[in-house]
Short mmCIF file of C-alpha atoms and ligand atoms in Angstrom, two decimals:
data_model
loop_
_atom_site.label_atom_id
_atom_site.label_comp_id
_atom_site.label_asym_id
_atom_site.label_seq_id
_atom_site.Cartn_x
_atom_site.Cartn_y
_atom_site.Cartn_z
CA UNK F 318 2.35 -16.33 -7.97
CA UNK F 319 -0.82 -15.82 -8.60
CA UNK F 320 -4.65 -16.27 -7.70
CA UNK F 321 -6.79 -19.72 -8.96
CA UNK F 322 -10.07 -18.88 -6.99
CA UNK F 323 -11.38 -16.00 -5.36
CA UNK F 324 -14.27 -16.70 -2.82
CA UNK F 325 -16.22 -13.75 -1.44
CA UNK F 326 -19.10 -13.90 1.62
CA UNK F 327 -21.04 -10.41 2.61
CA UNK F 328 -17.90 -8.83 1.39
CA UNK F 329 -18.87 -5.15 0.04
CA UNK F 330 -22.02 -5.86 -2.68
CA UNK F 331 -21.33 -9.63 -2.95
CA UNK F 332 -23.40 -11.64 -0.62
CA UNK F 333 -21.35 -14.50 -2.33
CA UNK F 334 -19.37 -15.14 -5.07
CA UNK F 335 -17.07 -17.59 -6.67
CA UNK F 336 -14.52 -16.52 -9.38
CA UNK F 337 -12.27 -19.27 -11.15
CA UNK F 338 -9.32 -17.46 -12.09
CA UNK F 339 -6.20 -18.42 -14.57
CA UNK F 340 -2.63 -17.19 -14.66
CA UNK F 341 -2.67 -14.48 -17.73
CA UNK F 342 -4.96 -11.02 -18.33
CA UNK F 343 -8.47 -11.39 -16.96
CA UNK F 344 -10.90 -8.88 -17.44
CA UNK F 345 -14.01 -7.72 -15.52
CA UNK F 346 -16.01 -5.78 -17.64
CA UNK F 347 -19.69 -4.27 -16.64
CA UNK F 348 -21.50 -1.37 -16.00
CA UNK F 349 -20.31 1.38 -13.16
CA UNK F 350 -21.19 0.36 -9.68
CA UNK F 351 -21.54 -3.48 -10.16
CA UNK F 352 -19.05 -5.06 -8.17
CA UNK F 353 -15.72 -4.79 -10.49
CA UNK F 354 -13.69 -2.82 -8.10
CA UNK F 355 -15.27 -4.76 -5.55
CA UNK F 356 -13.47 -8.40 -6.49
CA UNK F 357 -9.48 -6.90 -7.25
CA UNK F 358 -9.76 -4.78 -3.67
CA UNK F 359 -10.42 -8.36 -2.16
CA UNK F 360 -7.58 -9.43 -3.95
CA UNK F 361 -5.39 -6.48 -2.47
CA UNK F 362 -6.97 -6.66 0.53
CA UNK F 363 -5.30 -10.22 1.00
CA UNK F 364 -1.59 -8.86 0.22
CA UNK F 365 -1.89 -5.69 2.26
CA UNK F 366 -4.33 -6.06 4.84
CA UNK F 367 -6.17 -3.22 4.03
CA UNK F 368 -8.31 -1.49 1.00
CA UNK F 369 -7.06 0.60 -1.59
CA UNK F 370 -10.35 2.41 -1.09
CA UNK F 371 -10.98 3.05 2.66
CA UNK F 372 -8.75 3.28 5.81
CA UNK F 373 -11.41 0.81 7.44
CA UNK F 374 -13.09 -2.45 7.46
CA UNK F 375 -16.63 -1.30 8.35
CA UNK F 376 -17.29 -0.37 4.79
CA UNK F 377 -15.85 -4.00 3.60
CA UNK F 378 -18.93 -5.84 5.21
CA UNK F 379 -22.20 -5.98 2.81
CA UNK F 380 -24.54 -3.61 4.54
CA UNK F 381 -26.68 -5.81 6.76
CA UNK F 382 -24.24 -8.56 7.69
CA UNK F 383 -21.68 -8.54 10.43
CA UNK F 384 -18.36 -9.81 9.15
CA UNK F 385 -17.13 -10.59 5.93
CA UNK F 386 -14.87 -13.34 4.63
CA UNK F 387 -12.31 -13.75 1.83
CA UNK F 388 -11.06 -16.67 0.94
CA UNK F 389 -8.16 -17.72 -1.79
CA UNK F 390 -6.47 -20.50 -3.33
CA UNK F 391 -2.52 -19.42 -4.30
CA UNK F 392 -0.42 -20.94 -6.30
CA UNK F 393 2.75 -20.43 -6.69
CA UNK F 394 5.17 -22.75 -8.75
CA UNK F 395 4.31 -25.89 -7.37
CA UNK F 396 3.10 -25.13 -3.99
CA UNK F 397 -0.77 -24.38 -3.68
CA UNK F 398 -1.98 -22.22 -0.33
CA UNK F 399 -5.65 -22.09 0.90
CA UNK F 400 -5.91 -18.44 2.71
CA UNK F 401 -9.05 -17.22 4.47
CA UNK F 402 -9.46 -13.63 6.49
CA UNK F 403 -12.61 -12.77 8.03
CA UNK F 404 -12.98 -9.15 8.97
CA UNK F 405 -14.44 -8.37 11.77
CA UNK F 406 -15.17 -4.72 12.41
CA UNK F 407 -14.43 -3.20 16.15
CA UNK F 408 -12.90 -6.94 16.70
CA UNK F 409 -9.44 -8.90 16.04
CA UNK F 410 -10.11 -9.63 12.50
CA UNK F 411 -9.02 -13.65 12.32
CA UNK F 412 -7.21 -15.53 9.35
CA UNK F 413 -6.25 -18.81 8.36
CA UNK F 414 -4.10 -20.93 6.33
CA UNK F 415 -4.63 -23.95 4.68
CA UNK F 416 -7.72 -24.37 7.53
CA UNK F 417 -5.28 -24.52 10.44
CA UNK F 418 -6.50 -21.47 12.66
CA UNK F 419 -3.48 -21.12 14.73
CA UNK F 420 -2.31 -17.74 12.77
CA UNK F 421 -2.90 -14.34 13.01
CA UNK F 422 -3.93 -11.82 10.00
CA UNK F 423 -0.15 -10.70 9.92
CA UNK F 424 0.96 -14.50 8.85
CA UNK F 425 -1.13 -14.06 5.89
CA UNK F 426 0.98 -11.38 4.47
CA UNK F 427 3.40 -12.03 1.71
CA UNK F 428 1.56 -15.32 0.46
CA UNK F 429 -0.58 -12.73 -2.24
CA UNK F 430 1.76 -9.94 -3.13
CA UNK F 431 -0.26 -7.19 -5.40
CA UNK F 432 0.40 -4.29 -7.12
CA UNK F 433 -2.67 -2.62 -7.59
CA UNK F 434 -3.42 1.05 -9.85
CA UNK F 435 -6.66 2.28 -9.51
CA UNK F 436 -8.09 6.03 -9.84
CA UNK F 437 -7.03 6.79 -6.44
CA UNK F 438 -3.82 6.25 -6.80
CA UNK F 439 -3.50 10.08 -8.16
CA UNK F 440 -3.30 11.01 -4.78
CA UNK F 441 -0.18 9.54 -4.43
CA UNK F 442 1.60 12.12 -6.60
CA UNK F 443 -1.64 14.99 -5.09
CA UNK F 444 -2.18 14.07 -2.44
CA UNK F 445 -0.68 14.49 1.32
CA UNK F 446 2.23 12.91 2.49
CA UNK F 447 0.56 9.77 4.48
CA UNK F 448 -0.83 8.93 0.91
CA UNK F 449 3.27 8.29 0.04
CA UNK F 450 4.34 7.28 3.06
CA UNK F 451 1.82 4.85 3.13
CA UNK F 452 2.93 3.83 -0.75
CA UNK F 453 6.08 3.57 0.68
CA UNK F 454 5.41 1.09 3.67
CA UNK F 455 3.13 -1.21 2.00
CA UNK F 456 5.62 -2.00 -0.43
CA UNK F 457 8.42 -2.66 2.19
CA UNK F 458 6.19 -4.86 3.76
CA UNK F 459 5.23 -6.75 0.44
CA UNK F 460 9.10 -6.44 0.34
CA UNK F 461 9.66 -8.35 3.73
CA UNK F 462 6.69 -9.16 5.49
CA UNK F 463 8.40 -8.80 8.63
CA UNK F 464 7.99 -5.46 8.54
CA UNK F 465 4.95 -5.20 9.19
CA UNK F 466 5.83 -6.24 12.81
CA UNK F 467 8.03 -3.18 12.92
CA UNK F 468 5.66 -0.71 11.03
CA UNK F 469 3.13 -1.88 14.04
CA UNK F 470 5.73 -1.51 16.81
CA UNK F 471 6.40 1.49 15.31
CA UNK F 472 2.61 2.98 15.81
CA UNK F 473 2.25 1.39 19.39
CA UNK F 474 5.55 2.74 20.54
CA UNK F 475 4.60 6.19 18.91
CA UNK F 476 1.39 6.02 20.63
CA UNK F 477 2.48 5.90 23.65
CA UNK F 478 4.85 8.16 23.52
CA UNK F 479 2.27 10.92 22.52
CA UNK F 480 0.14 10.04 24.98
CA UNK F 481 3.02 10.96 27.50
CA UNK F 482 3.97 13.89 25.92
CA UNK F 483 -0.05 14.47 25.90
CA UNK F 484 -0.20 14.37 29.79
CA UNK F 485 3.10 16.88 30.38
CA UNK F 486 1.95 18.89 28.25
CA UNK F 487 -1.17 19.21 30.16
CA UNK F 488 0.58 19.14 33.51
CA UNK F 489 2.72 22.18 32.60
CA UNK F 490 -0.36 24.15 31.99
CA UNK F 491 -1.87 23.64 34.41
CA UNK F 492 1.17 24.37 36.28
CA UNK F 493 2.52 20.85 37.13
CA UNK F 494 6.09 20.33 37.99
CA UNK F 495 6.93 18.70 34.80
CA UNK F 496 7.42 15.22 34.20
CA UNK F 497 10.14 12.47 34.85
CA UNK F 498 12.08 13.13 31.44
CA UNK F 499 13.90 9.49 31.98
CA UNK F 500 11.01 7.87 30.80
CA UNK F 501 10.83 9.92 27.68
CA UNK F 502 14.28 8.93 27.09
CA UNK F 503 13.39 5.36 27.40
CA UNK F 504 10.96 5.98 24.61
CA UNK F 505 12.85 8.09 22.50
CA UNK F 506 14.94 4.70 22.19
CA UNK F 507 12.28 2.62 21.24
CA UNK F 508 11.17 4.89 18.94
CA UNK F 509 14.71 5.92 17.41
CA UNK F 510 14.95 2.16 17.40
CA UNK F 511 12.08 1.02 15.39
CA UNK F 512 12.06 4.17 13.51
CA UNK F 513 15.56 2.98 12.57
CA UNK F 514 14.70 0.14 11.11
CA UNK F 515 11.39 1.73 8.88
CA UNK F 516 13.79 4.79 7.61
CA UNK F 517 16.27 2.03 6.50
CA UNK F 518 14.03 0.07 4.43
CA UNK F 519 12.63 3.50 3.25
CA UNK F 520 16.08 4.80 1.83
CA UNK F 521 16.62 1.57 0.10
CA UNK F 522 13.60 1.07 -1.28
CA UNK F 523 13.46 4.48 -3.01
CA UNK F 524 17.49 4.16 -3.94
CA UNK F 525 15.99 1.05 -6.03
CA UNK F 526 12.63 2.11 -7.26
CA UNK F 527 13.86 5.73 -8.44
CA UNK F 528 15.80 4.22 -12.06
CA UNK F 529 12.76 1.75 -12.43
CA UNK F 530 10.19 4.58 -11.96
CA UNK F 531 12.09 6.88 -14.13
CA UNK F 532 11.98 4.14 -16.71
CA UNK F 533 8.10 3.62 -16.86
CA UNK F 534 7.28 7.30 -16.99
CA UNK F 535 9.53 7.20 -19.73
CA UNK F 536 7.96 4.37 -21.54
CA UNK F 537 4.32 5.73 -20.99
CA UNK F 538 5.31 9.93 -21.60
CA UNK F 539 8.79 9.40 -23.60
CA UNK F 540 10.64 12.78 -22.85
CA UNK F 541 8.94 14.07 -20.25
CA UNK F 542 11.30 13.03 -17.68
CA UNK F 543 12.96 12.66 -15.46
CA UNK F 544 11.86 11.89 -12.68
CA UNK F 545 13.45 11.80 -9.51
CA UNK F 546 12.51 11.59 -5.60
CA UNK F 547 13.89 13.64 -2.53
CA UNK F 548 13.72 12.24 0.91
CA UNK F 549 12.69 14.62 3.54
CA UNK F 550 13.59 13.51 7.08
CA UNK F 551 15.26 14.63 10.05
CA UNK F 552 18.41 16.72 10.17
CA UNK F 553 21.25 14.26 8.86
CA UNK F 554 19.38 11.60 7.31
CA UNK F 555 20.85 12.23 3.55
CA UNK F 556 23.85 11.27 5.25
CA UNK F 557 23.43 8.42 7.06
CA UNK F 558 23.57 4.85 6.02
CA UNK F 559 23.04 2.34 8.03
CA UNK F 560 20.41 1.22 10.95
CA UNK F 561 22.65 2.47 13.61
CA UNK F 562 23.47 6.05 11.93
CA UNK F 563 20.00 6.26 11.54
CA UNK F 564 19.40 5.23 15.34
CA UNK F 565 21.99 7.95 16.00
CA UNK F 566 20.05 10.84 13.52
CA UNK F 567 17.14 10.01 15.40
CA UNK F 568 17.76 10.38 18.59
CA UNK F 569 19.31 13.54 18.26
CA UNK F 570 16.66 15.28 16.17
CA UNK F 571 14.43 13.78 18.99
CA UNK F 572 16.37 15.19 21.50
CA UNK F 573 16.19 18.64 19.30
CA UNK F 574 12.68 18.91 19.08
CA UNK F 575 12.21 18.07 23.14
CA UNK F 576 11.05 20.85 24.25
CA UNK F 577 8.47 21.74 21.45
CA UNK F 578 7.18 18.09 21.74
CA UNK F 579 6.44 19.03 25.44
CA UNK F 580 4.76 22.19 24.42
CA UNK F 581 2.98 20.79 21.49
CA UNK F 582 2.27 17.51 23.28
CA UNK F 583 3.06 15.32 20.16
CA UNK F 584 5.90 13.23 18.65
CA UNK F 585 7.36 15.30 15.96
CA UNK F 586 10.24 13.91 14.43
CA UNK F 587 10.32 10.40 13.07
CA UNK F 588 9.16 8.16 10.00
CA UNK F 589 5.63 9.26 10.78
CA UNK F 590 6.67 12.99 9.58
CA UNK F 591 8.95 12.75 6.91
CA UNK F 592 8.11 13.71 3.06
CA UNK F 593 9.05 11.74 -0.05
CA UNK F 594 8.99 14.34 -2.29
CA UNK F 595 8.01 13.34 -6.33
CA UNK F 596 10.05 15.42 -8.63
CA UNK F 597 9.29 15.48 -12.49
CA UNK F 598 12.32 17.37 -14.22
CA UNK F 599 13.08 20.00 -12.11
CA UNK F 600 9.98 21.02 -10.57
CA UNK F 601 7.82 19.09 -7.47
CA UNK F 602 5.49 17.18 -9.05
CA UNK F 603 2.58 17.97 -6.61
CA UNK F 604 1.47 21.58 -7.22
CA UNK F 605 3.07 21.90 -10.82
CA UNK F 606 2.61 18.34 -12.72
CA UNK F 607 -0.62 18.76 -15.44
CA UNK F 608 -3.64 16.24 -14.74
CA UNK F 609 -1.97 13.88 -17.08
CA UNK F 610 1.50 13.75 -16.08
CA UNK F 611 -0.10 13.26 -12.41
CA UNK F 612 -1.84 9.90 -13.59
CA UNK F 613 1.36 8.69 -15.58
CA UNK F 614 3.51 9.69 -12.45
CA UNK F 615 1.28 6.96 -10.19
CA UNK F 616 1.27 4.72 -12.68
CA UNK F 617 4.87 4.42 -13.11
CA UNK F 618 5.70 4.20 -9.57
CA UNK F 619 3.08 1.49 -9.49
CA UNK F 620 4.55 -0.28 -12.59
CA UNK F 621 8.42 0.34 -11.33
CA UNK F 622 6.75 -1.27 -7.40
CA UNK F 623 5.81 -4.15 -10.20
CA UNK F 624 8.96 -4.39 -11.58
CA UNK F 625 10.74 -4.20 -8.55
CA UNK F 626 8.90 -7.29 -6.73
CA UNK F 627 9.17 -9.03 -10.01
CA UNK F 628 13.29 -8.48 -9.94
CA UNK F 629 12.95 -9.91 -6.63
CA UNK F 630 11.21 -13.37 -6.82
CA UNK F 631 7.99 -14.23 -6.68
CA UNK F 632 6.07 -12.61 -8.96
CA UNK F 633 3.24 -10.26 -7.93
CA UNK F 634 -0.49 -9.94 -9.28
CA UNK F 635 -0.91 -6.85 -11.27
CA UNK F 636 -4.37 -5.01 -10.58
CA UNK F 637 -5.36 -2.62 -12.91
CA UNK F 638 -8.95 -0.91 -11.80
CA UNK F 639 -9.87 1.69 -14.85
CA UNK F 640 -6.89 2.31 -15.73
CA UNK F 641 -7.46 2.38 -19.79
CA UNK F 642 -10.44 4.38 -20.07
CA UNK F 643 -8.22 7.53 -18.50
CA UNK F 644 -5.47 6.73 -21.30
CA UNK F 645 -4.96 8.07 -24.85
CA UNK F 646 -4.96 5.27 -27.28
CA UNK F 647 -0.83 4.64 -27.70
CA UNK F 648 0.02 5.54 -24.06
CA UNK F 649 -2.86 2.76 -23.88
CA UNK F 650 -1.07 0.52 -26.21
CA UNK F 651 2.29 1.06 -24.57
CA UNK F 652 1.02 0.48 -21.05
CA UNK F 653 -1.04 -3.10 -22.61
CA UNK F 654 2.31 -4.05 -23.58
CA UNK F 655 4.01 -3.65 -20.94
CA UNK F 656 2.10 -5.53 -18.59
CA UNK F 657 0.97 -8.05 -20.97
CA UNK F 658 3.56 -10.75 -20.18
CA UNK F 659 2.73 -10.68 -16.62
CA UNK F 660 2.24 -13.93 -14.68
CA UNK F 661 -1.10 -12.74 -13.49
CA UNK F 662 -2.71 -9.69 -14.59
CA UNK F 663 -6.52 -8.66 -13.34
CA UNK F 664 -8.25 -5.52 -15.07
CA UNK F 665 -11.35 -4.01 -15.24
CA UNK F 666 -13.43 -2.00 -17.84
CA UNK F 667 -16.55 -0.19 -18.00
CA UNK F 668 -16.91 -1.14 -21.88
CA UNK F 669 -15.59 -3.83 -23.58
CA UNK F 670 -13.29 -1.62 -25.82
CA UNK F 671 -11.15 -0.24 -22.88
CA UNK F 672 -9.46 -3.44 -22.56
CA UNK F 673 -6.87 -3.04 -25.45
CA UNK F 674 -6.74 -6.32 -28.13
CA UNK F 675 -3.08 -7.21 -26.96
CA UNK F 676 -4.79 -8.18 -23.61
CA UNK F 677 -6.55 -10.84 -24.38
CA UNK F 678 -7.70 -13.69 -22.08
CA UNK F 679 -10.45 -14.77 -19.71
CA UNK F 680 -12.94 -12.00 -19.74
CA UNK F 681 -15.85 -12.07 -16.72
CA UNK F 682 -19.34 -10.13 -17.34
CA UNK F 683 -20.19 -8.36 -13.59
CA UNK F 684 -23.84 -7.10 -13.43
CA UNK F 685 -26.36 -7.60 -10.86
CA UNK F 686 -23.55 -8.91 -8.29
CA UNK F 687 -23.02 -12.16 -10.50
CA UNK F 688 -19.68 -12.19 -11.92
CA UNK F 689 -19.64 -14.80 -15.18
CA UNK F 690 -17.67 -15.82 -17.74
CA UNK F 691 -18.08 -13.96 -20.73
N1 LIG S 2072 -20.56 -2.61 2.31
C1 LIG S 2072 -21.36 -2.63 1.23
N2 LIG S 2072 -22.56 -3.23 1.28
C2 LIG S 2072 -23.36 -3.27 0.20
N3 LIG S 2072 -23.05 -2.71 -0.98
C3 LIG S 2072 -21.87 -2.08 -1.09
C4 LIG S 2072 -20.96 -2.00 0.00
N4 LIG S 2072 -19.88 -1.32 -0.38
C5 LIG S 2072 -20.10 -0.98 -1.66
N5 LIG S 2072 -21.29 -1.42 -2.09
C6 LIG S 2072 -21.88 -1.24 -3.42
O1 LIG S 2072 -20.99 -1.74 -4.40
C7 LIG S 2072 -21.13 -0.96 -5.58
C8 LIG S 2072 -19.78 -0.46 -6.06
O2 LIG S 2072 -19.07 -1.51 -6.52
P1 LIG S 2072 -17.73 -1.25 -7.29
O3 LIG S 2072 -16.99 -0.14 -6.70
O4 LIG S 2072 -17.05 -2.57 -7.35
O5 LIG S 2072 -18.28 -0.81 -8.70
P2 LIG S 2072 -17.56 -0.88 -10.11
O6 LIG S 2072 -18.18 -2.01 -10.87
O7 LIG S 2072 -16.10 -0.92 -9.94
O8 LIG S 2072 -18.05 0.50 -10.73
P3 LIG S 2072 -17.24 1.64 -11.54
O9 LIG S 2072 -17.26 1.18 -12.97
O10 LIG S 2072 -18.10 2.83 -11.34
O11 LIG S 2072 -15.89 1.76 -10.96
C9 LIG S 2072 -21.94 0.26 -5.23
O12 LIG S 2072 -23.22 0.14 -5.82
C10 LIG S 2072 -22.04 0.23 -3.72
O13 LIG S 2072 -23.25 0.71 -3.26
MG1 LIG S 2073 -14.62 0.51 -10.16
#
């Protein structure tokens, strides 16, 4: 698939703007802090629901106005899809498609499907755990979008359960008599159960991305491999296999970690706590990969999250955000080469001379917030 026009109001600098786009490499090039960035997180923004940038939406709306909108035109094959999202900080953001208004934001999801690399994405190898769990989930969900109806069940069931195990934790201090534990079981299940279903889709997903990631890194760093990823989850999980062993793995490391949960207060086993851990030969990557095998680590598993959706149909938008300027010229010439067949490939530069000569196509001049064809 891939985007044919990008409409922004009040989003971020852009009080408007209109951007023509066409299958192939475009490239925004312009000085820092003019509104590159700005345009591709729209674009992820409409595949993920969220920015690459900030965990919320207040920051999306230009300073001054009170919602912002993003609108797109999709095509894909022969089919063309009209997709608008207004964001509405402290309210239900709403969305629509092809102008009917009967849809919610979730809908929306899978119609764009992104990968995107940018500078932050070193915290994905650096970084904590929620930066990989949350690599993890988004691509499920560009995976099957119907995920994101579990990853959200998921968090609500979670919720609620901590609030519970807030309150007897409380009430034993304070010298309660404890709490009616059948509850809790009742939402140990719906937690085991949804959790179920998110661990699932984890262990696949990294069974399949693991060879293609290893393959990138390769391609970018030849012989600095291999890499290699370790799953850290509750007791038993290496084991299990399908949705109902890891029902079963889950409700008895829940049932383990009962009575520290009541102590603590908090939900501590579950999808929410476990660790994908990002080897690079032997060692952990995090703590003991240099600077630069950190940014090629993130940029394979971005490239092998390409791949991947690729392999499966419908071919994703590829987002590169200064990605060349951090690259020495061949691993620059590899990674141009790479990506240069893509369906729909969207970059951006500082300087004109960071976008390698293999990519060429449409380049746009940003400056001022006007984004123009070069
Ligand atoms: N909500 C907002 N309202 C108004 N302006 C904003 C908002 N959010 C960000 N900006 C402005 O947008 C500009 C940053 O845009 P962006 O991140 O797209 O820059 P860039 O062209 O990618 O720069 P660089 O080359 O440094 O990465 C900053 O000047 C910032 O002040
Ligand atoms: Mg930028």
């Amino acid at each position: 698939m891939h985007v044919s026009h990008l409409s922004l109001a009040d989003f971020r600098s852009y009080a408007r703007a209109e951007v023509a786009l066409d299958p192939g490499v475009t490239a925004f090039v312009g000085p820092n802090g003019q509104g590159k960035t700005n345009l591709v997180e729209a674009v992820g923004y409409l595949a993920t629901l969220g920015s690459h940038r900030v965990s919320s939406d207040a920051p999306l709306v230009r300073m001054g106005a009170d919602r912002a909108v993003i609108r797109a035109a999709v095509v894909q094959g022969e089919r063309q899809q009209l997709i608008e999202l207004e964001l509405n900080p402290g309210r239900a953001n709403r969305a629509r498609i092809n102008r009917s208004s009967q849809v919610r934001p979730r809908d929306v999801l899978g119609i764009v499907r992104t990968v995107l690399f940018a500078p932050e994405d070193l915290a994905l190898v650096k970084g904590d755990p929620g930066e990989r769990r949350r690599f993890l989930d988004e691509l499920i969900t560009a995976r099957a979008p119907r995920m994101a109806g579990v990853r959200s069940d998921y968090e609500r069931v979670l919720k609620q359960r901590n609030t519970l195990l807030k309150s007897a934790a409380m009430a034993r201090r304070h010298g309660g008599r404890g709490m009616d534990l059948s509850t809790l079981d009742i939402w140990d299940q719906h937690l085991a159960r949804s959790g179920a279903e998110l661990l699932a889709q984890r262990l696949d997903l990294i069974a399949t991305l693991r060879p293609l990631a290893d393959k990138a890194y390769e391609q970018l760093a030849p012989g600095g491999g291999p890499v290699s990823f370790d799953y850290r989850g509750p007791a038993g999980v290496e084991g299990a296999r399908t949705r109902e062993e890891l029902y079963e793995v889950l409700l008895a490391a829940l049932g383990e970690a009962r009575k520290q949960e009541i102590e603590r207060g908090v939900t501590l086993v579950g999808p929410h706590r476990d660790e994908l851990l990002l080897k690079l030969g032997q060692l952990p990557a995090k703590g003991y990969a240099s600077h630069g095998e950190s940014w090629s680590y993130a940029l394979a598993l971005r490239l092998a999250s390409y791949e991947l959706l690729r392999s499966e149909g419908n071919e994703p938008v590829l987002v590169l955000d200064d990605v060349f300027a951090e690259l020495d010229a061949r691993r620059r010439e590899r990674l141009a080469e790479m990506v240069a067949p893509g369906e729909q490939v969207l970059v951006t530069a500082a300087v004109d001379d960071d976008v390698p000569s293999v990519l060429t196509g449409t380049r746009y001049a940003v400056a001022e917030g006007r984004v123009e064809r070069a």
